[in-house]
Amino acid sequence: MTTFAVTGHMDLTDDTVDLVRSALDELLRPYADDSLVGVSCLAAGADSLFAEAVLAADGRLVAVIPSRDYRQRHVRGDHAPLFDRLLDAADEVVVLPYPSADREAFDAANAVLLERADRLVAVWNGEGPSGKGGGTADAVLAARELGLPVDVVWPEGAARR
């Protein structure tokens, strides 16, 4: 069994979505027969693309929801139906005990992702931390400090909005 967690950019361009999804499918394909588990917060962009790729590879999806109000406060517009579909498809849903989706809740969710993972998938353009904390670069640095292997996915031609 191999457990992958995901971190990544939310603001992928429309063309990048297809590039990243193909790269994720290719990355996970060798693990499809190995009781693949994917751990994701199901956010728009990288998290949801990863969750879809895990399910497409017949993997088991674990959803980590940062707070009790996450769905109401942070899942908006056209992402809501996909979030709900992925949440329903998850074999396990972990809702963290925070009442509000704030920096503390997001940091705790990232910690849960890394605790559960054998590997981290980072849909990441390689830019350093913003200094605000909780971003993709921060998760990559934390994973590397823990000695967790990091698979960076950023196909040629990928871009952020």
Coordinates of C-alpha atoms in Angstrom, one line a residue:
M1 CA 0.0 0.0 0.0
T2 CA 1.2 3.5 -0.9
T3 CA -0.3 6.6 0.6
F4 CA 0.1 9.9 -1.3
A5 CA -0.9 13.3 0.0
V6 CA -1.3 16.3 -2.2
T7 CA -0.5 20.0 -2.0
G8 CA -0.7 22.4 -4.9
H9 CA -1.8 25.5 -6.5
M10 CA -5.5 26.3 -6.7
D11 CA -5.3 28.9 -9.5
L12 CA -4.3 26.8 -12.5
T13 CA -5.2 28.0 -16.0
D14 CA -7.7 26.0 -18.0
D15 CA -5.0 24.6 -20.2
T16 CA -2.9 23.6 -17.2
V17 CA -5.7 21.6 -15.7
D18 CA -5.5 19.0 -18.6
L19 CA -1.7 19.0 -18.4
V20 CA -1.6 18.4 -14.7
R21 CA -4.4 15.8 -14.7
S22 CA -2.5 13.8 -17.4
A23 CA 0.7 14.0 -15.3
L24 CA -1.1 12.9 -12.2
D25 CA -2.6 9.9 -14.0
E26 CA 0.9 8.9 -15.2
L27 CA 2.4 9.4 -11.8
L28 CA -0.2 7.2 -10.0
R29 CA -0.6 4.5 -12.7
P30 CA 2.2 2.3 -11.3
Y31 CA 0.6 2.4 -7.9
A32 CA -2.9 1.4 -9.1
D33 CA -2.3 -2.3 -8.2
D34 CA -0.7 -1.4 -4.9
S35 CA -3.7 -0.5 -2.8
L36 CA -3.3 3.2 -3.6
V37 CA -4.5 5.7 -1.0
G38 CA -4.8 9.4 -1.8
V39 CA -5.2 12.1 1.0
S40 CA -6.6 15.5 -0.1
C41 CA -8.3 18.5 1.3
L42 CA -10.4 18.6 -1.9
A43 CA -9.7 22.3 -2.6
A44 CA -10.1 23.7 -6.1
G45 CA -7.2 23.1 -8.4
A46 CA -4.5 20.6 -7.6
D47 CA -6.3 18.9 -4.6
S48 CA -9.4 18.0 -6.6
L49 CA -7.4 17.0 -9.7
F50 CA -5.4 14.7 -7.5
A51 CA -8.5 13.3 -5.9
E52 CA -10.0 12.6 -9.3
A53 CA -6.8 10.8 -10.5
V54 CA -6.8 8.7 -7.3
L55 CA -10.4 7.6 -7.9
A56 CA -9.7 7.0 -11.6
A57 CA -6.8 4.6 -10.6
D58 CA -9.2 2.7 -8.4
G59 CA -7.5 4.1 -5.3
R60 CA -9.0 4.9 -1.9
L61 CA -9.7 8.6 -1.2
V62 CA -9.3 10.1 2.2
A63 CA -10.7 13.7 2.6
V64 CA -9.2 16.0 5.2
I65 CA -11.5 18.9 5.9
P66 CA -9.8 21.7 7.8
S67 CA -12.8 22.9 9.8
R68 CA -16.5 22.4 10.5
D69 CA -17.3 25.5 8.4
Y70 CA -15.0 24.7 5.5
R71 CA -17.7 23.8 3.0
Q72 CA -19.8 26.9 3.8
R73 CA -16.9 29.4 3.9
H74 CA -14.4 28.1 1.3
V75 CA -16.1 26.0 -1.3
R76 CA -17.6 28.4 -3.8
G77 CA -19.2 28.6 -7.2
D78 CA -18.5 26.0 -9.8
H79 CA -16.2 24.0 -7.5
A80 CA -19.0 23.1 -5.1
P81 CA -20.5 20.3 -7.2
L82 CA -17.1 18.7 -7.7
F83 CA -16.2 19.1 -4.0
D84 CA -19.5 17.4 -3.0
R85 CA -19.0 14.6 -5.5
L86 CA -15.4 13.9 -4.2
L87 CA -16.5 14.1 -0.6
D88 CA -19.3 11.5 -1.3
A89 CA -16.7 9.3 -3.1
A90 CA -14.2 9.4 -0.2
D91 CA -13.8 6.2 1.8
E92 CA -12.9 8.2 4.8
V93 CA -13.7 11.8 5.8
V94 CA -11.7 13.5 8.5
V95 CA -13.2 16.8 9.7
L96 CA -10.8 18.6 12.0
P97 CA -12.3 20.0 15.2
Y98 CA -11.7 23.7 14.3
P99 CA -14.9 25.8 14.2
S100 CA -13.5 28.1 11.5
A101 CA -11.3 27.6 8.5
D102 CA -8.4 29.9 9.5
R103 CA -4.6 29.6 9.3
E104 CA -4.5 27.3 12.4
A105 CA -7.0 24.9 10.8
F106 CA -5.2 24.9 7.4
D107 CA -1.8 24.3 9.1
A108 CA -3.4 21.4 11.1
A109 CA -4.8 20.0 7.9
N110 CA -1.4 20.1 6.2
A111 CA 0.1 18.3 9.3
V112 CA -2.5 15.6 9.0
L113 CA -1.7 15.2 5.3
L114 CA 2.0 14.7 6.0
E115 CA 1.4 12.4 8.9
R116 CA -0.7 10.0 6.8
A117 CA 1.5 10.1 3.7
D118 CA 4.3 7.9 2.4
R119 CA 4.9 10.4 -0.4
L120 CA 3.8 14.0 -1.1
V121 CA 2.6 15.1 -4.6
A122 CA 3.2 18.8 -5.1
V123 CA 1.5 20.5 -8.0
W124 CA 4.0 23.3 -7.7
N125 CA 5.7 25.8 -10.0
G126 CA 8.8 25.8 -7.7
E127 CA 8.3 29.3 -6.3
G128 CA 9.5 29.8 -2.7
P129 CA 7.3 30.4 0.3
S130 CA 5.2 33.6 0.4
G131 CA 5.9 34.3 4.0
K132 CA 2.3 34.0 4.9
G133 CA 2.6 30.3 5.8
G134 CA 0.4 27.3 4.7
G135 CA 1.2 27.5 1.0
T136 CA 2.4 24.8 -1.4
A137 CA 6.1 25.7 -0.9
D138 CA 5.7 25.5 2.9
A139 CA 4.1 22.0 2.6
V140 CA 7.0 20.9 0.4
L141 CA 9.6 22.2 2.8
A142 CA 7.8 20.5 5.8
A143 CA 7.7 17.2 3.9
R144 CA 11.3 17.4 3.0
E145 CA 12.2 18.2 6.7
L146 CA 10.3 15.0 7.6
G147 CA 12.2 13.0 5.0
L148 CA 9.1 12.4 3.0
P149 CA 9.7 11.9 -0.7
V150 CA 8.2 14.7 -2.8
D151 CA 7.0 14.2 -6.4
V152 CA 6.8 17.6 -8.0
V153 CA 4.2 17.8 -10.9
W154 CA 4.6 20.9 -13.1
P155 CA 4.4 19.9 -16.7
E156 CA 6.0 22.0 -19.5
G157 CA 3.5 24.7 -20.4
A158 CA 1.8 24.8 -17.0
A159 CA 0.8 28.2 -15.7
R160 CA -1.2 29.9 -12.9
R161 CA -3.8 32.5 -13.4

